[in-house]
PDB file of C-alpha atoms in Angstrom:
ATOM      1  CA  MET A 238     -68.990 -37.209 -12.038  1.00 44.00           C
ATOM      2  CA  PRO A 239     -67.331 -38.193  -9.393  1.00 43.00           C
ATOM      3  CA  ALA A 240     -66.278 -35.820  -6.603  1.00 41.00           C
ATOM      4  CA  THR A 241     -62.671 -35.298  -6.407  1.00 38.00           C
ATOM      5  CA  THR A 242     -62.078 -34.655  -2.391  1.00 37.00           C
ATOM      6  CA  ARG A 243     -58.619 -33.130  -1.092  1.00 39.00           C
ATOM      7  CA  PRO A 244     -57.322 -33.965   2.297  1.00 39.00           C
ATOM      8  CA  ALA A 245     -58.555 -31.569   5.192  1.00 40.00           C
ATOM      9  CA  GLY A 246     -55.189 -32.134   6.919  1.00 44.00           C
ATOM     10  CA  GLY A 247     -52.794 -31.185   3.002  1.00 41.00           C
ATOM     11  CA  LEU A 248     -54.297 -28.125   2.289  1.00 36.00           C
ATOM     12  CA  ALA A 249     -54.729 -26.336   5.467  1.00 39.00           C
ATOM     13  CA  ALA A 250     -50.351 -27.086   5.902  1.00 40.00           C
ATOM     14  CA  LEU A 251     -49.686 -26.277   3.579  1.00 33.00           C
ATOM     15  CA  THR A 252     -51.606 -22.309   4.273  1.00 37.00           C
ATOM     16  CA  ALA A 253     -50.052 -22.114   7.428  1.00 41.00           C
ATOM     17  CA  GLY A 254     -46.388 -23.299   5.585  1.00 42.00           C
ATOM     18  CA  LEU A 255     -47.043 -19.905   3.130  1.00 34.00           C
ATOM     19  CA  THR A 256     -48.234 -18.014   5.860  1.00 40.00           C
ATOM     20  CA  LEU A 257     -44.998 -19.352   7.986  1.00 35.00           C
ATOM     21  CA  ALA A 258     -42.981 -18.643   4.323  1.00 37.00           C
ATOM     22  CA  ALA A 259     -44.561 -14.960   4.138  1.00 37.00           C
ATOM     23  CA  GLY A 260     -43.788 -13.885   8.015  1.00 39.00           C
ATOM     24  CA  LEU A 261     -40.069 -14.747   7.594  1.00 35.00           C
ATOM     25  CA  THR A 262     -39.080 -13.371   4.368  1.00 35.00           C
ATOM     26  CA  LEU A 263     -41.249  -9.657   5.871  1.00 33.00           C
ATOM     27  CA  THR A 264     -39.125 -10.415   8.910  1.00 35.00           C
ATOM     28  CA  ALA A 265     -36.291 -10.717   6.439  1.00 36.00           C
ATOM     29  CA  CYS A 266     -36.601  -7.943   4.687  1.00 36.00           C
ATOM     30  CA  ASP A 267     -37.395  -5.607   7.965  1.00 37.00           C
ATOM     31  CA  THR A 268     -34.468  -7.279   9.452  1.00 36.00           C
ATOM     32  CA  THR A 269     -30.997  -4.976  10.435  1.00 37.00           C
ATOM     33  CA  THR A 270     -27.678  -6.814  11.255  1.00 38.00           C
ATOM     34  CA  THR A 271     -25.836  -5.516  14.253  1.00 41.00           C
ATOM     35  CA  ALA A 272     -22.118  -5.742  14.780  1.00 40.00           C
ATOM     36  CA  THR A 273     -21.326  -7.849  17.846  1.00 43.00           C
ATOM     37  CA  PRO A 274     -18.036  -5.492  19.870  1.00 44.00           C
ATOM     38  CA  GLY A 275     -15.077  -6.756  18.495  1.00 43.00           C
ATOM     39  CA  THR A 276     -15.923  -8.332  15.759  1.00 37.00           C
ATOM     40  CA  ALA A 277     -14.448  -7.619  12.025  1.00 35.00           C
ATOM     41  CA  THR A 278     -17.445  -5.757   9.525  1.00 34.00           C
ATOM     42  CA  THR A 279     -17.430  -6.867   5.596  1.00 33.00           C
ATOM     43  CA  ALA A 280     -18.387  -3.560   4.724  1.00 35.00           C
ATOM     44  CA  THR A 281     -15.532  -1.418   3.591  1.00 44.00           C
ATOM     45  CA  PRO A 282     -17.546   1.773   2.268  1.00 42.00           C
ATOM     46  CA  ASP A 283     -13.768   3.497   1.655  1.00 70.00           C
ATOM     47  CA  ALA A 284     -13.176   1.005  -1.379  1.00 72.00           C
ATOM     48  CA  THR A 285     -15.959   3.200  -3.117  1.00 87.00           C
ATOM     49  CA  ALA A 286     -13.161   6.690  -2.824  1.00 93.00           C
ATOM     50  CA  PRO A 287     -10.598   7.899  -5.807  1.00 96.00           C
ATOM     51  CA  PRO A 288      -7.323   7.144  -6.636  1.00 97.00           C
ATOM     52  CA  CYS A 289      -4.770   8.734  -4.219  1.00 97.00           C
ATOM     53  CA  ARG A 290      -3.074  11.058  -7.254  1.00 98.00           C
ATOM     54  CA  THR A 291       0.574  12.022  -6.605  1.00 98.00           C
ATOM     55  CA  ALA A 292       0.239  15.375  -6.023  1.00 98.00           C
ATOM     56  CA  ALA A 293      -2.097  14.684  -3.860  1.00 97.00           C
ATOM     57  CA  LEU A 294       0.238  13.039  -1.104  1.00 98.00           C
ATOM     58  CA  THR A 295       3.134  14.562   0.531  1.00 98.00           C
ATOM     59  CA  TRP A 296       5.814  12.668   0.064  1.00 98.00           C
ATOM     60  CA  THR A 297       9.427  11.802   1.848  1.00 97.00           C
ATOM     61  CA  LEU A 298      12.037   8.872   1.721  1.00 98.00           C
ATOM     62  CA  SER A 299      14.090   8.202   4.093  1.00 97.00           C
ATOM     63  CA  LEU A 300      17.188   4.833   5.199  1.00 96.00           C
ATOM     64  CA  LEU A 301      16.748   3.045   7.897  1.00 92.00           C
ATOM     65  CA  ASP A 302      18.558   3.841  11.479  1.00 70.00           C
ATOM     66  CA  GLY A 303      22.002   3.005  10.684  1.00 57.00           C
ATOM     67  CA  ASP A 304      21.617   3.346   6.653  1.00 50.00           C
ATOM     68  CA  GLY A 305      24.507   5.332   5.349  1.00 45.00           C
ATOM     69  CA  VAL A 306      25.816   5.938   8.792  1.00 44.00           C
ATOM     70  CA  HIS A 307      29.812   5.651   8.005  1.00 41.00           C
ATOM     71  CA  GLY A 308      33.037   3.659  10.928  1.00 40.00           C
ATOM     72  CA  ALA A 309      35.867   5.646  11.412  1.00 41.00           C
ATOM     73  CA  ASP A 310      37.730   3.980   9.159  1.00 40.00           C
ATOM     74  CA  GLY A 311      34.597   5.417   6.069  1.00 40.00           C
ATOM     75  CA  ALA A 312      33.135   2.067   5.611  1.00 41.00           C
ATOM     76  CA  GLU A 313      29.364   2.191   5.033  1.00 44.00           C
ATOM     77  CA  ARG A 314      28.180   0.148   9.041  1.00 45.00           C
ATOM     78  CA  GLY A 315      25.162  -2.403   9.245  1.00 43.00           C
ATOM     79  CA  GLY A 316      24.935  -5.829   6.323  1.00 45.00           C
ATOM     80  CA  ASP A 317      25.070  -6.386   2.517  1.00 50.00           C
ATOM     81  CA  ARG A 318      21.667  -5.665   2.525  1.00 58.00           C
ATOM     82  CA  SER A 319      20.332  -2.445   3.434  1.00 86.00           C
ATOM     83  CA  GLY A 320      16.484  -0.181   4.258  1.00 94.00           C
ATOM     84  CA  ALA A 321      14.716   2.336   3.802  1.00 97.00           C
ATOM     85  CA  ARG A 322      10.905   3.964   3.746  1.00 97.00           C
ATOM     86  CA  LEU A 323       8.773   5.349   1.190  1.00 98.00           C
ATOM     87  CA  THR A 324       5.470   7.131   2.514  1.00 97.00           C
ATOM     88  CA  ALA A 325       3.422   9.331   1.410  1.00 98.00           C
ATOM     89  CA  VAL A 326       0.442  11.055   3.302  1.00 97.00           C
ATOM     90  CA  ASN A 327      -3.285  12.438   2.571  1.00 97.00           C
ATOM     91  CA  LYS A 328      -2.661  16.252   2.504  1.00 96.00           C
ATOM     92  CA  GLY A 329      -6.754  16.300   1.767  1.00 94.00           C
ATOM     93  CA  SER A 330      -9.490  15.997   4.098  1.00 94.00           C
ATOM     94  CA  GLY A 331     -11.228  13.659   2.672  1.00 94.00           C
ATOM     95  CA  ALA A 332     -10.353   9.906   1.411  1.00 95.00           C
ATOM     96  CA  CYS A 333      -8.382   8.043  -1.027  1.00 96.00           C
ATOM     97  CA  LEU A 334      -7.282   4.652  -2.636  1.00 97.00           C
ATOM     98  CA  PHE A 335      -3.848   3.328  -2.879  1.00 97.00           C
ATOM     99  CA  ALA A 336      -4.389   1.155  -4.435  1.00 97.00           C
ATOM    100  CA  GLY A 337      -1.097  -1.549  -5.569  1.00 97.00           C
ATOM    101  CA  TYR A 338       3.117   0.032  -5.163  1.00 98.00           C
ATOM    102  CA  PRO A 339       3.815   3.304  -6.441  1.00 98.00           C
ATOM    103  CA  GLY A 340       6.977   3.924  -9.076  1.00 98.00           C
ATOM    104  CA  LEU A 341       9.580   4.297  -7.732  1.00 98.00           C
ATOM    105  CA  ALA A 342      12.862   5.125 -10.173  1.00 96.00           C
ATOM    106  CA  ILE A 343      16.653   6.277  -9.167  1.00 94.00           C
ATOM    107  CA  HIS A 344      18.661   7.478 -11.911  1.00 88.00           C
ATOM    108  CA  ASN A 345      22.479   8.765 -12.604  1.00 80.00           C
ATOM    109  CA  GLY A 346      21.719  11.110 -14.942  1.00 72.00           C
ATOM    110  CA  LYS A 347      20.225   9.633 -18.434  1.00 69.00           C
ATOM    111  CA  ALA A 348      22.178   6.408 -17.905  1.00 66.00           C
ATOM    112  CA  ASP A 349      22.197   3.801 -14.763  1.00 72.00           C
ATOM    113  CA  GLY A 350      19.280   3.104 -13.253  1.00 89.00           C
ATOM    114  CA  ILE A 351      17.492   1.052 -10.781  1.00 94.00           C
ATOM    115  CA  GLU A 352      13.187   0.884  -9.622  1.00 95.00           C
ATOM    116  CA  GLY A 353      11.224  -0.326  -7.299  1.00 97.00           C
ATOM    117  CA  ALA A 354       9.678  -3.861  -8.157  1.00 97.00           C
ATOM    118  CA  GLY A 355       7.154  -5.689  -5.702  1.00 97.00           C
ATOM    119  CA  SER A 356       5.613  -9.056  -5.407  1.00 96.00           C
ATOM    120  CA  GLY A 357       1.764  -9.798  -6.195  1.00 95.00           C
ATOM    121  CA  ARG A 358      -1.428  -7.592  -5.582  1.00 95.00           C
ATOM    122  CA  PRO A 359      -0.876  -6.196  -2.777  1.00 96.00           C
ATOM    123  CA  ALA A 360      -4.387  -5.237  -0.915  1.00 95.00           C
ATOM    124  CA  ALA A 361      -5.621  -1.964  -1.676  1.00 96.00           C
ATOM    125  CA  VAL A 362      -5.559   1.317   1.458  1.00 96.00           C
ATOM    126  CA  ALA A 363      -7.949   2.992   2.584  1.00 95.00           C
ATOM    127  CA  LEU A 364      -6.156   6.870   3.035  1.00 95.00           C
ATOM    128  CA  PRO A 365      -8.321   9.283   5.351  1.00 95.00           C
ATOM    129  CA  GLY A 366      -7.803  12.085   5.123  1.00 95.00           C
ATOM    130  CA  HIS A 367      -4.068  13.447   6.627  1.00 95.00           C
ATOM    131  CA  ALA A 368      -3.668   9.770   7.094  1.00 96.00           C
ATOM    132  CA  ALA A 369       0.009   7.790   6.104  1.00 97.00           C
ATOM    133  CA  VAL A 370       0.794   4.932   3.854  1.00 98.00           C
ATOM    134  CA  SER A 371       4.424   3.264   3.593  1.00 98.00           C
ATOM    135  CA  VAL A 372       6.640   1.279   1.523  1.00 98.00           C
ATOM    136  CA  ASP A 373       9.659  -0.678   3.161  1.00 97.00           C
ATOM    137  CA  LEU A 374      12.556  -0.344   0.249  1.00 97.00           C
ATOM    138  CA  ARG A 375      15.711  -3.269   0.933  1.00 96.00           C
ATOM    139  CA  TYR A 376      18.850  -3.089  -1.700  1.00 94.00           C
ATOM    140  CA  THR A 377      22.049  -3.914  -1.814  1.00 92.00           C
ATOM    141  CA  ARG A 378      24.394  -1.891  -1.232  1.00 89.00           C
ATOM    142  CA  ARG A 379      27.872  -0.656  -3.038  1.00 87.00           C
ATOM    143  CA  GLY A 380      30.844  -1.939  -2.887  1.00 83.00           C
ATOM    144  CA  THR A 381      28.650  -5.552  -1.042  1.00 84.00           C
ATOM    145  CA  PRO A 382      29.723  -9.048  -2.339  1.00 83.00           C
ATOM    146  CA  GLY A 383      28.179  -9.324  -4.938  1.00 79.00           C
ATOM    147  CA  ALA A 384      26.151  -6.553  -5.429  1.00 85.00           C
ATOM    148  CA  GLY A 385      27.844  -5.834  -9.370  1.00 83.00           C
ATOM    149  CA  THR A 386      28.378  -2.618 -11.146  1.00 85.00           C
ATOM    150  CA  TRP A 387      24.948  -2.200 -11.383  1.00 88.00           C
ATOM    151  CA  CYS A 388      24.525   0.727  -9.224  1.00 90.00           C
ATOM    152  CA  VAL A 389      23.399   3.969  -8.933  1.00 92.00           C
ATOM    153  CA  ARG A 390      23.831   6.832  -6.093  1.00 92.00           C
ATOM    154  CA  GLN A 391      21.446   9.803  -5.334  1.00 94.00           C
ATOM    155  CA  HIS A 392      20.401  12.188  -3.503  1.00 96.00           C
ATOM    156  CA  GLU A 393      16.732  11.857  -4.889  1.00 96.00           C
ATOM    157  CA  ALA A 394      14.150   9.201  -6.557  1.00 97.00           C
ATOM    158  CA  ALA A 395      10.642   9.971  -8.907  1.00 97.00           C
ATOM    159  CA  VAL A 396       8.119   8.437  -7.439  1.00 98.00           C
ATOM    160  CA  THR A 397       4.302   7.695  -8.631  1.00 98.00           C
ATOM    161  CA  ALA A 398       0.958   6.921  -6.582  1.00 98.00           C
ATOM    162  CA  PRO A 399       0.211   3.122  -8.217  1.00 97.00           C
ATOM    163  CA  HIS A 400      -2.480   3.669 -11.286  1.00 95.00           C
ATOM    164  CA  ASP A 401      -1.079   7.622 -12.069  1.00 97.00           C
ATOM    165  CA  THR A 402       1.027   9.047 -15.103  1.00 95.00           C
ATOM    166  CA  HIS A 403       1.761  11.862 -13.486  1.00 97.00           C
ATOM    167  CA  GLY A 404       4.992  12.139 -11.094  1.00 97.00           C
ATOM    168  CA  THR A 405       7.646  13.823  -8.686  1.00 98.00           C
ATOM    169  CA  VAL A 406      10.891  13.482  -7.474  1.00 97.00           C
ATOM    170  CA  VAL A 407      11.801  13.317  -3.795  1.00 98.00           C
ATOM    171  CA  PRO A 408      14.361  13.499  -1.682  1.00 98.00           C
ATOM    172  CA  VAL A 409      16.544  10.611   0.100  1.00 97.00           C
ATOM    173  CA  THR A 410      16.666  11.515   4.029  1.00 97.00           C
ATOM    174  CA  ASP A 411      17.852  10.030   6.674  1.00 94.00           C
ATOM    175  CA  ALA A 412      16.053   8.502   9.883  1.00 90.00           C
ATOM    176  CA  HIS A 413      16.528  11.910  10.838  1.00 91.00           C
ATOM    177  CA  GLY A 414      15.355  13.687   8.424  1.00 93.00           C
ATOM    178  CA  LYS A 415      18.576  15.502   7.052  1.00 96.00           C
ATOM    179  CA  ALA A 416      19.532  15.189   3.394  1.00 97.00           C
ATOM    180  CA  ALA A 417      21.368  11.765   1.703  1.00 96.00           C
ATOM    181  CA  VAL A 418      22.402   9.312  -0.345  1.00 94.00           C
ATOM    182  CA  LEU A 419      20.447   6.178  -1.647  1.00 94.00           C
ATOM    183  CA  ASP A 420      23.658   4.378  -3.003  1.00 92.00           C
ATOM    184  CA  ALA A 421      22.136   1.046  -3.984  1.00 92.00           C
ATOM    185  CA  CYS A 422      22.866  -1.879  -7.267  1.00 92.00           C
ATOM    186  CA  GLY A 423      21.210  -3.861  -8.960  1.00 90.00           C
ATOM    187  CA  GLU A 424      18.342  -3.983 -11.591  1.00 87.00           C
ATOM    188  CA  THR A 425      15.239  -3.039  -8.564  1.00 93.00           C
ATOM    189  CA  ILE A 426      14.698  -2.508  -5.472  1.00 96.00           C
ATOM    190  CA  ALA A 427      12.707  -4.562  -3.855  1.00 97.00           C
ATOM    191  CA  MET A 428       9.052  -3.374  -2.102  1.00 98.00           C
ATOM    192  CA  ALA A 429       7.495  -5.039   0.823  1.00 97.00           C
ATOM    193  CA  PRO A 430       3.516  -4.097   0.296  1.00 98.00           C
ATOM    194  CA  PRO A 431       1.685  -0.899   1.446  1.00 98.00           C
ATOM    195  CA  ARG A 432       0.680  -0.212   4.232  1.00 97.00           C
ATOM    196  CA  ARG A 433      -1.480   2.513   6.403  1.00 95.00           C
ATOM    197  CA  THR A 434       0.316   4.214   9.401  1.00 90.00           C
ATOM    198  CA  GLY A 435       0.290   7.231  12.106  1.00 73.00           C
ATOM    199  CA  ALA A 436       0.718  10.552   9.734  1.00 57.00           C
ATOM    200  CA  GLY A 437       4.608  11.364   8.741  1.00 45.00           C
ATOM    201  CA  THR A 438       5.939   7.979  10.011  1.00 42.00           C
TER     202      THR A 438
END
């Protein structure tokens, strides 16, 4: 029976290739990645934090500077669209995840009401202890052209954290922290995506 012969060079190349591959595999398993200063990292450990709950947050709803201010003639100064800011501060020391738009509703008793509405699906905001998240609001004031008759005038609003079912009531203040009234018309108050801000801002 004729003997089967294999080229020695081919076997040597195969052996060398397997040795090299094994070496690369072992090296890859033992390699640690070091982030270069100034570059972004994809690691998001805060994404594992529990959801922020309404009761674990300190809420404020303030009119932006100039809103709610009246001139000598009694007319409110500013354009047709007004602004306010809803802010929530994490009261605890542990992080929580503010994932989505908060609930916002302003009612005249059990009659007319207006609710906050955002566009799209905003990115979740990780809130370390005592950090704040803010949502800017835009609404149409009563008496402006095209405002219509569906209006609410209130000194407080009902708010809830995203995906929470338990709400709380927050008073409306002006830009300087004094009691104020939010006077809005239309079906909704436009909400900007939540963003991290300094505590209490």
